[in-house]
Coordinates of C-alpha atoms in Angstrom, one line a residue:
Chain A
M1 CA 2.6 -17.8 -15.4
P2 CA 3.1 -16.0 -18.8
A3 CA 6.4 -14.5 -19.8
L4 CA 7.4 -11.4 -17.9
M5 CA 6.9 -9.0 -20.8
D6 CA 3.5 -10.3 -21.7
F7 CA 0.4 -8.4 -20.7
A8 CA -2.8 -10.4 -20.7
L9 CA -4.8 -7.2 -20.0
D10 CA -4.3 -3.9 -21.8
P11 CA -3.7 -1.4 -19.0
R12 CA -5.5 1.3 -20.9
A13 CA -8.7 -0.8 -20.8
I14 CA -8.9 -0.1 -17.1
G15 CA -7.8 3.5 -17.2
L16 CA -4.1 2.9 -16.5
P17 CA -1.0 3.9 -18.5
S18 CA 0.4 1.3 -20.9
R19 CA 4.1 0.3 -20.7
E20 CA 4.7 2.7 -23.6
D21 CA 3.1 5.5 -21.6
L22 CA 5.4 4.6 -18.7
L23 CA 8.5 4.6 -20.9
E24 CA 7.4 8.0 -22.1
M25 CA 7.6 9.2 -18.5
R26 CA 11.3 8.3 -18.3
I27 CA 11.0 7.0 -14.8
W28 CA 14.0 7.3 -12.4
D29 CA 13.5 5.5 -9.2
S30 CA 15.2 7.1 -6.2
H31 CA 14.6 4.2 -3.9
Y32 CA 15.7 0.8 -5.0
H33 CA 16.4 -2.1 -2.5
G34 CA 17.0 -4.9 -5.0
I35 CA 20.8 -4.9 -5.5
S36 CA 21.4 -8.1 -3.8
Q37 CA 18.8 -9.9 -6.0
H38 CA 19.2 -7.6 -8.9
D39 CA 19.1 -10.2 -11.7
H40 CA 15.7 -11.4 -10.4
V41 CA 14.3 -7.9 -9.6
M42 CA 15.4 -5.9 -12.6
P43 CA 13.2 -7.7 -15.2
Y44 CA 10.1 -6.3 -13.3
F45 CA 11.6 -2.8 -13.8
D46 CA 11.7 -3.5 -17.5
R47 CA 8.1 -4.7 -17.4
M48 CA 7.0 -1.5 -15.7
G49 CA 9.1 0.8 -18.0
V50 CA 11.6 2.2 -15.4
E51 CA 14.7 3.8 -17.0
R52 CA 17.2 4.0 -14.1
V53 CA 17.3 3.1 -10.4
F54 CA 19.2 4.5 -7.5
S55 CA 20.4 1.6 -5.3
L56 CA 20.5 2.7 -1.7
D57 CA 22.2 -0.3 -0.3
V58 CA 25.8 0.1 -1.7
G59 CA 28.7 0.1 0.7
F60 CA 27.2 -0.4 4.2
M61 CA 29.7 0.7 6.9
R62 CA 30.4 -2.4 8.9
Q63 CA 32.2 -2.8 12.2
T64 CA 35.6 -3.5 10.6
Q65 CA 37.3 -2.0 7.6
E66 CA 37.7 -5.5 6.1
E67 CA 34.0 -6.2 6.3
T68 CA 33.2 -2.8 4.8
A69 CA 35.7 -3.3 2.0
A70 CA 34.3 -6.7 1.1
G71 CA 30.8 -5.4 0.9
I72 CA 32.0 -2.4 -1.2
A73 CA 33.8 -4.7 -3.7
K74 CA 30.7 -6.8 -4.2
D75 CA 28.4 -3.8 -4.6
F76 CA 30.8 -1.9 -6.9
A77 CA 30.9 -4.9 -9.2
V78 CA 27.2 -4.8 -9.6
L79 CA 27.2 -1.1 -10.2
E80 CA 29.9 -1.4 -12.8
T81 CA 27.9 -4.1 -14.7
W82 CA 24.7 -2.1 -14.5
K83 CA 26.0 1.5 -14.7
H84 CA 23.8 2.1 -17.7
R85 CA 20.7 1.5 -15.6
M86 CA 21.8 1.8 -11.9
S87 CA 23.3 4.5 -9.8
G88 CA 24.5 3.9 -6.2
L89 CA 24.1 5.6 -2.9
C90 CA 26.4 4.5 -0.1
R91 CA 25.4 4.3 3.6
I92 CA 27.0 6.4 6.3
E93 CA 27.4 6.2 10.1
P94 CA 27.0 9.6 11.7
G95 CA 28.3 8.3 15.0
R96 CA 31.7 7.8 13.3
V97 CA 32.1 11.1 11.5
D98 CA 35.8 10.7 10.4
D99 CA 35.1 7.1 9.2
T100 CA 32.1 8.4 7.3
L101 CA 34.0 11.1 5.6
E102 CA 36.7 8.6 4.6
H103 CA 33.9 6.2 3.4
M104 CA 32.3 9.0 1.3
N105 CA 35.6 9.8 -0.3
R106 CA 36.1 6.2 -1.1
C107 CA 32.6 5.6 -2.5
I108 CA 31.7 8.9 -3.9
R109 CA 34.8 11.0 -4.6
H110 CA 36.9 8.1 -5.9
G111 CA 34.2 5.4 -6.4
P112 CA 31.1 5.0 -8.5
C113 CA 28.5 6.3 -6.0
I114 CA 26.6 9.4 -6.5
G115 CA 25.5 10.2 -3.0
F116 CA 24.5 8.7 0.4
K117 CA 21.4 7.6 2.3
T118 CA 20.7 7.9 6.0
G119 CA 18.8 5.3 7.9
G120 CA 16.9 4.7 11.1
Y121 CA 19.4 2.2 12.5
H122 CA 22.5 4.3 13.2
Q123 CA 24.9 3.6 16.1
G124 CA 23.7 6.2 18.5
P125 CA 21.0 8.8 18.8
F126 CA 22.0 10.8 15.7
T127 CA 19.2 12.2 13.6
V128 CA 20.1 14.5 10.8
A129 CA 19.5 17.5 13.1
H130 CA 22.6 16.5 15.1
P131 CA 25.8 18.6 14.4
N132 CA 27.7 15.5 13.5
Y133 CA 26.0 15.8 10.1
D134 CA 27.5 19.2 9.4
P135 CA 30.9 18.0 8.1
I136 CA 29.1 15.2 6.2
I137 CA 26.8 17.6 4.4
R138 CA 29.7 20.0 3.6
L139 CA 31.6 17.1 1.9
A140 CA 28.5 16.0 0.1
A141 CA 28.0 19.6 -1.2
E142 CA 31.6 19.7 -2.4
L143 CA 31.0 16.5 -4.3
D144 CA 27.6 17.4 -5.7
A145 CA 26.3 14.3 -4.0
V146 CA 22.7 13.3 -3.8
I147 CA 21.5 13.3 -0.2
Y148 CA 18.6 11.0 0.7
I149 CA 17.3 11.2 4.2
H150 CA 15.1 8.4 5.7
S151 CA 12.5 10.5 7.5
V152 CA 9.2 9.6 9.1
F153 CA 6.7 10.7 11.7
Q154 CA 5.4 7.6 13.5
V155 CA 2.8 7.8 16.3
G156 CA 3.8 6.4 19.7
G157 CA 5.3 7.2 23.0
N158 CA 3.7 7.9 26.4
P159 CA 1.7 10.1 26.1
R160 CA 1.2 9.2 22.5
R161 CA 2.2 11.8 20.0
Y162 CA 2.1 11.8 16.3
D163 CA 6.0 11.8 16.3
G164 CA 6.6 9.7 19.3
G165 CA 7.2 6.3 17.7
N166 CA 10.4 6.9 15.9
A167 CA 13.6 5.0 16.8
V168 CA 16.2 7.1 18.5
A169 CA 18.4 7.4 15.4
E170 CA 15.4 7.8 13.1
S171 CA 15.0 11.3 11.6
N172 CA 11.7 13.0 11.2
P173 CA 10.8 15.9 9.0
R174 CA 11.5 18.4 11.8
D175 CA 15.1 17.1 11.8
V176 CA 15.3 17.5 8.1
A177 CA 14.0 21.1 8.4
A178 CA 16.7 21.8 11.0
L179 CA 19.4 20.5 8.8
A180 CA 18.1 22.2 5.7
G181 CA 18.0 25.5 7.6
R182 CA 21.7 25.2 8.3
F183 CA 22.5 24.4 4.7
P184 CA 20.0 26.3 2.6
D185 CA 22.0 26.0 -0.6
V186 CA 22.3 22.2 -0.4
K187 CA 19.6 20.1 -2.0
M188 CA 18.4 17.1 0.0
I189 CA 15.6 14.6 -0.4
C190 CA 13.2 14.0 2.5
G191 CA 12.2 10.4 2.0
H192 CA 9.2 8.4 3.1
Q193 CA 6.8 11.2 3.4
G194 CA 4.1 8.8 2.7
T195 CA 4.0 8.4 6.4
E196 CA 2.4 11.4 8.2
W197 CA 2.5 13.4 5.0
E198 CA 0.0 16.0 6.0
L199 CA 2.4 17.1 8.7
G200 CA 5.7 16.2 7.1
I201 CA 5.0 18.3 4.0
R202 CA 4.1 21.3 6.2
Q203 CA 7.3 20.8 8.1
I204 CA 9.6 21.0 5.1
R205 CA 7.5 23.5 3.1
P206 CA 9.6 26.6 4.0
H207 CA 12.8 25.0 2.9
K208 CA 13.1 25.3 -0.8
N209 CA 16.2 23.1 -0.9
V210 CA 14.3 20.1 0.4
Y211 CA 12.7 17.6 -2.0
L212 CA 10.0 15.2 -1.1
E213 CA 9.8 11.5 -1.9
F214 CA 7.0 9.1 -1.2
S215 CA 7.8 5.5 -0.7
G216 CA 7.8 2.7 1.8
W217 CA 4.3 3.1 3.2
P218 CA 0.8 2.2 2.2
P219 CA -0.3 4.7 -0.4
E220 CA -3.1 7.2 0.4
S221 CA -5.2 8.9 -2.1
G222 CA -4.7 12.7 -2.3
S223 CA -1.2 12.7 -0.9
V224 CA 0.5 13.8 -4.1
D225 CA -2.2 16.4 -4.8
F226 CA -1.4 17.9 -1.4
A227 CA 2.3 17.8 -1.9
V228 CA 2.1 19.5 -5.3
K229 CA -0.2 22.2 -3.8
E230 CA 2.1 22.9 -0.9
L231 CA 5.6 22.4 -2.3
G232 CA 5.2 22.8 -6.0
I233 CA 5.6 20.3 -8.8
D234 CA 9.4 20.8 -8.9
R235 CA 10.1 19.5 -5.4
L236 CA 8.8 16.0 -5.8
V237 CA 10.8 12.9 -6.8
W238 CA 9.6 9.4 -7.2
G239 CA 10.7 6.3 -5.4
C240 CA 9.4 2.7 -5.5
H241 CA 11.1 0.9 -2.6
A242 CA 10.9 -2.4 -4.5
P243 CA 11.1 -5.2 -3.9
S244 CA 9.8 -4.6 -0.4
R245 CA 7.1 -2.3 -1.8
S246 CA 5.4 -2.5 -5.2
F247 CA 5.1 -0.5 -8.4
S248 CA 1.4 -0.6 -7.8
N249 CA 1.9 1.3 -4.6
A250 CA 4.3 3.9 -5.9
L251 CA 2.8 4.5 -9.4
S252 CA -0.7 4.7 -8.0
Q253 CA 0.1 7.7 -5.9
V254 CA 1.1 9.7 -8.9
Y255 CA -1.7 8.5 -11.1
D256 CA -4.2 9.2 -8.3
A257 CA -3.2 12.9 -8.4
K258 CA -4.8 15.4 -10.8
L259 CA -1.8 16.1 -12.9
T260 CA -0.9 16.6 -16.6
P261 CA 1.4 14.1 -18.3
A262 CA 4.1 16.8 -18.3
Q263 CA 3.7 17.3 -14.5
R264 CA 3.9 13.5 -13.9
K265 CA 7.1 13.4 -16.0
L266 CA 8.7 15.9 -13.6
I267 CA 7.8 13.8 -10.6
F268 CA 8.8 10.5 -12.2
G269 CA 12.2 11.5 -13.4
T270 CA 13.0 15.1 -14.5
N271 CA 13.4 16.5 -11.0
L272 CA 15.7 13.7 -9.9
R273 CA 17.7 14.0 -13.1
K274 CA 18.2 17.7 -12.4
I275 CA 19.3 17.0 -8.8
S276 CA 21.8 14.4 -9.9
A277 CA 23.0 15.6 -13.2
A278 CA 26.2 17.2 -11.9
I279 CA 27.4 14.1 -10.0
H280 CA 26.5 11.8 -12.8
R281 CA 28.6 13.9 -15.2
R282 CA 31.5 13.5 -12.8
K283 CA 31.1 9.8 -13.2
G284 CA 31.0 10.1 -16.9
I285 CA 27.4 9.4 -17.2
K286 CA 25.6 11.8 -19.5
V287 CA 22.2 12.8 -18.3
E288 CA 19.6 14.2 -20.6
I289 CA 17.2 16.1 -18.4
Chain B
M1 CA -11.7 -20.7 -15.9
F2 CA -12.3 -21.2 -12.2
M3 CA -10.6 -23.5 -9.8
N4 CA -11.7 -26.4 -7.9
P5 CA -14.3 -25.6 -5.3
I6 CA -13.3 -24.8 -1.8
P7 CA -13.4 -28.1 0.2
R8 CA -16.1 -26.9 2.5
R9 CA -18.2 -25.5 -0.3
S10 CA -20.9 -27.8 1.0
F11 CA -22.0 -24.7 2.8
L12 CA -24.0 -23.8 -0.3
K13 CA -26.1 -26.9 -0.1
N14 CA -26.4 -26.6 3.7
S15 CA -27.4 -23.0 3.6
L16 CA -30.1 -23.7 1.0
V17 CA -31.7 -26.1 3.5
T18 CA -31.3 -23.8 6.4
A19 CA -32.6 -20.8 4.6
A20 CA -35.5 -22.6 3.2
A21 CA -36.4 -23.6 6.7
L22 CA -36.4 -20.0 7.7
G23 CA -38.1 -18.8 4.6
L24 CA -35.1 -16.8 3.6
P25 CA -33.2 -16.5 0.4
S26 CA -30.2 -18.8 0.5
R27 CA -27.7 -16.4 -1.1
V28 CA -28.8 -12.9 -1.4
P29 CA -28.0 -11.5 -4.8
A30 CA -25.9 -8.5 -5.0
Q31 CA -28.4 -5.7 -5.6
P32 CA -26.6 -2.5 -6.7
G33 CA -28.6 0.5 -5.9
K34 CA -30.6 2.0 -8.7
P35 CA -29.7 5.6 -9.3
A36 CA -32.5 8.1 -8.8
T37 CA -31.3 10.1 -11.7
G38 CA -29.1 8.8 -14.5
G39 CA -25.9 6.9 -14.0
S40 CA -25.1 3.4 -15.2
V41 CA -22.3 0.9 -15.2
A42 CA -19.7 1.9 -17.8
A43 CA -19.5 0.1 -21.0
G44 CA -16.9 -2.6 -20.8
A45 CA -16.8 -2.6 -17.0
F46 CA -16.0 -6.0 -15.6
I47 CA -14.2 -5.6 -12.2
V48 CA -15.9 -6.2 -8.9
D49 CA -14.3 -4.1 -6.1
T50 CA -15.0 -5.9 -2.9
N51 CA -13.8 -3.1 -0.6
V52 CA -14.8 0.5 -0.9
N53 CA -16.3 2.8 1.7
T54 CA -18.7 5.7 1.7
G55 CA -19.3 8.1 4.6
W56 CA -16.7 10.3 6.2
W57 CA -13.3 9.1 7.4
P58 CA -13.0 10.8 10.8
F59 CA -9.5 12.0 10.3
R60 CA -9.2 13.5 6.8
H61 CA -11.3 14.7 4.0
M62 CA -10.6 12.4 1.1
K63 CA -10.7 13.5 -2.5
Y64 CA -13.4 10.9 -3.4
S65 CA -15.3 11.2 -0.1
A66 CA -18.5 12.3 -1.8
T67 CA -20.3 9.3 -3.2
P68 CA -20.9 10.7 -6.7
D69 CA -17.2 11.4 -7.0
L70 CA -16.3 7.9 -5.8
V71 CA -18.7 6.4 -8.3
A72 CA -17.4 8.4 -11.2
K73 CA -13.9 7.2 -10.3
L74 CA -15.0 3.6 -10.1
R75 CA -16.8 4.0 -13.4
K76 CA -13.8 5.5 -15.1
H77 CA -11.7 2.4 -14.2
K78 CA -14.3 -0.2 -15.3
I79 CA -15.6 -1.2 -12.0
K80 CA -19.0 -2.8 -12.6
R81 CA -19.8 -3.3 -8.9
A82 CA -18.3 -2.2 -5.6
W83 CA -19.2 -3.6 -2.2
A84 CA -19.5 -0.5 0.0
G85 CA -19.3 -0.2 3.7
S86 CA -19.5 3.1 5.7
Y87 CA -16.8 4.9 7.6
D88 CA -19.6 6.2 9.8
A89 CA -19.8 2.7 11.3
L90 CA -16.5 3.0 13.1
F91 CA -17.6 5.2 15.9
Q92 CA -21.3 6.0 15.6
K93 CA -23.6 4.3 18.1
N94 CA -26.8 4.6 16.1
I95 CA -25.7 1.9 13.7
D96 CA -29.1 1.5 12.2
S97 CA -29.0 5.1 11.1
V98 CA -25.6 4.4 9.5
N99 CA -26.9 1.4 7.6
T100 CA -30.0 3.2 6.5
R101 CA -28.0 6.2 5.1
L102 CA -25.6 3.7 3.5
A103 CA -28.4 1.9 1.7
E104 CA -30.0 5.2 0.6
D105 CA -26.7 6.6 -0.5
C106 CA -26.0 3.5 -2.6
R107 CA -29.5 3.6 -4.1
V108 CA -29.5 7.3 -4.9
N109 CA -25.9 8.0 -5.7
G110 CA -24.5 4.5 -6.4
G111 CA -24.9 4.7 -10.1
G112 CA -25.9 1.1 -10.3
I113 CA -22.5 0.2 -9.0
L114 CA -22.5 0.4 -5.2
V115 CA -23.7 -2.6 -3.2
P116 CA -24.3 -1.7 0.5
F117 CA -22.7 -3.8 3.2
G118 CA -24.0 -2.6 6.5
T119 CA -22.4 -3.0 9.9
V120 CA -23.7 -4.9 12.9
N121 CA -22.1 -4.5 16.3
P122 CA -22.8 -7.5 18.4
A123 CA -21.6 -5.6 21.5
F124 CA -24.7 -3.3 21.2
P125 CA -28.1 -4.1 22.6
D126 CA -30.5 -5.9 20.3
W127 CA -28.0 -6.2 17.5
E128 CA -30.2 -8.9 16.1
E129 CA -32.6 -6.3 14.9
D130 CA -29.8 -4.4 13.1
L131 CA -28.9 -7.7 11.3
R132 CA -32.5 -8.3 10.4
R133 CA -32.9 -4.8 8.9
C134 CA -29.7 -5.1 6.9
H135 CA -31.0 -8.3 5.4
E136 CA -34.8 -7.8 5.2
V137 CA -35.2 -4.0 5.0
H138 CA -32.1 -2.9 3.1
K139 CA -31.7 -6.1 1.1
M140 CA -28.0 -6.2 1.8
P141 CA -26.1 -9.3 0.6
G142 CA -23.5 -9.0 3.3
I143 CA -22.2 -7.1 6.3
R144 CA -18.9 -5.6 7.1
L145 CA -17.6 -5.9 10.7
H146 CA -15.2 -3.6 12.5
P147 CA -14.5 -5.6 15.7
I148 CA -11.8 -3.5 17.3
Y149 CA -13.4 -0.1 16.5
N150 CA -16.7 -1.5 17.7
G151 CA -15.3 -2.8 20.9
Y152 CA -15.3 -6.6 20.7
T153 CA -12.9 -9.4 19.8
L154 CA -13.4 -12.5 17.8
E155 CA -13.3 -14.5 21.0
S156 CA -16.4 -12.8 22.4
P157 CA -19.6 -15.0 22.4
E158 CA -21.6 -12.3 20.7
F159 CA -19.3 -12.5 17.7
K160 CA -20.1 -16.2 17.3
H161 CA -23.8 -15.5 17.7
L162 CA -23.6 -12.9 14.9
L163 CA -21.9 -15.3 12.6
D164 CA -24.6 -17.8 13.3
G165 CA -27.2 -15.2 12.5
A166 CA -25.5 -14.2 9.3
A167 CA -25.1 -17.8 8.2
R168 CA -28.8 -18.5 8.7
R169 CA -29.6 -15.5 6.5
G170 CA -27.0 -16.5 3.9
L171 CA -25.2 -13.2 4.3
L172 CA -21.5 -12.8 3.4
V173 CA -19.5 -11.5 6.5
Q174 CA -16.6 -9.2 5.8
I175 CA -14.2 -8.6 8.7
A176 CA -12.1 -5.5 8.4
I177 CA -8.7 -6.4 9.9
D178 CA -7.5 -2.8 10.1
M179 CA -8.4 0.5 8.6
E180 CA -5.1 2.3 8.5
D181 CA -1.5 1.6 9.3
E182 CA -1.3 1.7 13.1
R183 CA 1.9 3.8 12.9
K184 CA -0.1 6.6 11.5
Q185 CA -3.2 6.6 13.7
H186 CA -4.3 9.7 15.4
P187 CA -2.5 9.8 18.8
L188 CA -5.8 9.6 20.6
V189 CA -6.9 6.6 18.7
N190 CA -5.0 3.4 19.5
V191 CA -6.7 0.6 17.5
P192 CA -4.8 -2.6 17.1
A193 CA -5.5 -5.0 14.2
V194 CA -8.1 -7.7 14.6
D195 CA -6.5 -10.9 15.9
V196 CA -7.8 -13.7 13.7
A197 CA -6.2 -16.5 15.7
P198 CA -9.6 -17.7 17.2
L199 CA -11.3 -17.7 13.8
P200 CA -10.5 -21.3 12.6
D201 CA -12.0 -22.9 15.7
I202 CA -15.1 -20.6 15.6
L203 CA -15.7 -21.2 11.9
K204 CA -15.5 -25.0 12.5
Q205 CA -18.6 -24.6 14.6
I206 CA -20.6 -22.7 11.9
P207 CA -20.1 -24.6 8.7
N208 CA -22.5 -22.5 6.6
V209 CA -21.0 -19.1 7.3
R210 CA -19.1 -17.3 4.5
V211 CA -16.4 -15.0 5.7
M212 CA -14.1 -12.6 3.9
L213 CA -11.2 -10.7 5.3
V214 CA -10.9 -7.1 4.3
N215 CA -7.5 -5.2 4.5
P216 CA -5.9 -8.5 5.7
F217 CA -2.4 -8.7 4.6
R218 CA -0.5 -6.3 6.9
H219 CA -1.4 -8.4 9.9
V220 CA -2.7 -11.8 8.7
R221 CA 0.7 -13.2 7.7
G222 CA 3.0 -16.1 8.4
A223 CA 1.4 -18.7 10.6
K224 CA -1.9 -16.8 10.9
L225 CA -2.3 -16.7 7.2
K226 CA -1.3 -20.3 6.9
A227 CA -4.0 -21.3 9.4
M228 CA -6.6 -19.2 7.6
V229 CA -5.7 -20.9 4.3
E230 CA -5.5 -24.4 5.6
R231 CA -8.1 -24.5 8.3
T232 CA -10.9 -22.2 6.9
D233 CA -12.6 -21.3 3.7
V234 CA -12.3 -17.6 4.3
T235 CA -11.5 -15.4 1.3
F236 CA -9.2 -12.4 1.1
E237 CA -9.3 -9.1 -0.8
F238 CA -5.9 -7.8 -1.8
S239 CA -6.0 -4.0 -1.3
N240 CA -3.1 -4.0 1.2
L241 CA -1.0 -6.8 -0.3
D242 CA 2.2 -5.1 -1.1
G243 CA 5.7 -5.9 -2.4
L244 CA 7.1 -6.5 -5.9
S245 CA 4.7 -8.4 -8.0
S246 CA 2.7 -9.2 -4.9
V247 CA -0.2 -11.1 -6.6
E248 CA 2.2 -13.3 -8.5
R249 CA 4.1 -13.9 -5.3
I250 CA 1.2 -14.9 -3.1
L251 CA -0.3 -17.4 -5.6
P252 CA 0.8 -21.0 -5.4
D253 CA 3.8 -22.0 -7.5
A254 CA 4.1 -18.6 -9.0
M255 CA 7.5 -17.2 -8.2
P256 CA 10.5 -19.5 -7.9
W257 CA 12.5 -16.9 -5.9
K258 CA 11.7 -15.0 -2.8
P259 CA 12.5 -11.3 -2.6
Y260 CA 14.0 -10.0 0.7
H261 CA 14.9 -6.7 2.2
P262 CA 18.6 -5.9 2.3
L263 CA 18.5 -5.2 6.0
G264 CA 17.5 -8.8 6.6
R265 CA 13.7 -8.6 7.1
I266 CA 11.9 -11.1 5.0
L267 CA 9.2 -9.6 3.0
S268 CA 5.6 -10.2 3.6
G269 CA 5.1 -12.2 0.5
G270 CA 8.3 -14.1 0.8
A271 CA 7.5 -15.4 4.3
N272 CA 3.8 -15.9 3.6
P273 CA 2.2 -19.1 2.7
T274 CA 0.4 -18.9 -0.6
V275 CA -3.3 -18.2 -1.1
P276 CA -5.3 -20.2 -3.7
L277 CA -6.4 -18.2 -6.6
E278 CA -10.1 -18.8 -6.0
R279 CA -9.8 -17.2 -2.6
L280 CA -8.2 -14.0 -3.6
L281 CA -10.4 -11.1 -4.7
F282 CA -9.9 -7.6 -6.1
G283 CA -10.4 -4.9 -3.4
S284 CA -9.2 -1.3 -3.5
N285 CA -9.9 0.3 -0.1
A286 CA -11.0 3.4 -2.0
P287 CA -11.3 6.2 -1.3
F288 CA -8.6 5.8 1.4
M289 CA -6.1 4.2 -1.0
P290 CA -5.7 5.2 -4.6
L291 CA -8.0 2.9 -6.7
E292 CA -5.1 2.7 -9.2
Q293 CA -3.0 0.7 -6.7
S294 CA -5.2 -2.4 -6.9
L295 CA -5.7 -1.9 -10.7
F296 CA -1.9 -1.8 -11.2
K297 CA -1.7 -5.2 -9.3
L298 CA -3.5 -6.8 -12.3
I299 CA -0.7 -5.3 -14.5
E300 CA 2.4 -5.5 -12.4
S301 CA 2.2 -9.3 -11.9
P302 CA 2.5 -11.4 -15.1
L303 CA -0.9 -13.1 -14.9
T304 CA -2.8 -15.1 -17.4
R305 CA -6.2 -13.7 -18.5
A306 CA -7.9 -16.5 -16.7
Q307 CA -6.2 -15.5 -13.5
I308 CA -7.0 -11.8 -14.0
D309 CA -10.7 -12.7 -14.6
A310 CA -10.9 -14.8 -11.5
L311 CA -9.4 -12.0 -9.4
A312 CA -11.2 -9.2 -11.0
F313 CA -14.7 -10.6 -11.0
G314 CA -15.0 -14.4 -11.2
N315 CA -14.4 -15.1 -7.6
A316 CA -16.6 -12.3 -6.5
D317 CA -19.4 -13.3 -8.8
R318 CA -19.2 -16.8 -7.4
I319 CA -19.5 -15.5 -3.8
L320 CA -22.3 -13.0 -4.5
V321 CA -24.6 -13.9 -7.4
P322 CA -25.0 -10.8 -9.5
A323 CA -28.6 -9.4 -9.5

């Protein structure tokens, strides 16, 4: 294999952006899963011209405080080393609201994290529509925290429905819309709408405080065109989901869409910088929009 | 530039003998349709896309559904040839009509790029005539099968008979493993992926057949992929190969570390056996997937130019002799 920064084929020769073009986009990745293998993974982000990543796997809430503390210490050390390129979002547990609030204070208010991510694996049937999320969102708003919501429509159930395949704790865009309706002034990211995006986008469309992120699913041509048409260019943020997904997947969705370079730049980074500028400043990280 | 031949590459010699006995061409050249008016392969085009579709996807209008739009997109990105099936073959019963329209569409609108791959459904009466027409009337170099959509499995006797027939004619057989993520299918459509487990034993009985898996990597993984690699000569296109630097990761001795998901799931590439370079081909699954996705795979992985050439056209040109 050639060196990681060598390109045997000029991307422009096949109608793709060069690395210099990608650098010009100032790409901020809202969905990074590589923290535990960061030294191996990050060189590929250099190759593909990514400026900053949001690691979503910082500070999982474990069963005991000792386990949680041990994980936090390890993750915070990586964040400290890479704070010039990496921001951290902690995990929460909506079935344990008081613990979650304490965890957010530790990780976000007093720690290096800039927000939190929800998942589909929580300890109980708590989607983001559940009232347990209300105090969590209020605290997040107070801290200017970034809110990333794992949200999917998956077909399944009996009888089969387009939304019947979710896990019991797995939010769908309808849940996001319910939460967004209760907190219309709080910005939140509806993640993974590369799933049933034709329906998910319609679901969140009325809620101007909800941003859309595509990652984690096979890419489909036309999806970003549709999102831009229905939501507007200012409500899309980019996520890669590497290393479990590829740059090829995530970049292609944006380059498939009929957009100007300026519009692509908004999706690739500007919109996410706007959402997160306040909390980054609290952490002493200057953000040039 | 190219690797050692596939061990059972003796099929070539054998198929020459068989085809000569039948009075058939041994390996049908890829014959891109000649455009009725204008159109040509773009200057500098070099990529062979082994997996595109024309026709109408039943569940969504796609931005490149119209063949001229698809061809313009392929031309823009330096695709010199694209092996085209038809979405119409998934549900329509008059499969000969589907194949005839596909051939005509490629001829009239294909811009010298599209190569038609018709579909034969061995569960239908007199499928042998459909196979004959694909080969003799439409001059197709291969066929694309949709086993689950068309109502049969690889264990059915008709499937083996079809492979026999394709082998006698020297046709490449593409088997579409899936057409979309099953978690996103229309609720009324519950189509599982093709189970390839029976394939090694079947192919052992038909030494001359050439088989390629289309959209393979969501479901042909782990032990199944290992069996495909070690016990057959099938080839794979990489449209749904995903994960960081996925092409690098699936090639032998390419990546010394294995990425994993923080929640503990081993990634597809990490758990997969490797695939020899000469058996991996460029495929895009356009217009369903963005064409750019597969193009970026040639960039995201740090590949040598020889590897890129093998993936982009060398392997395909070896399998189907260009016209």
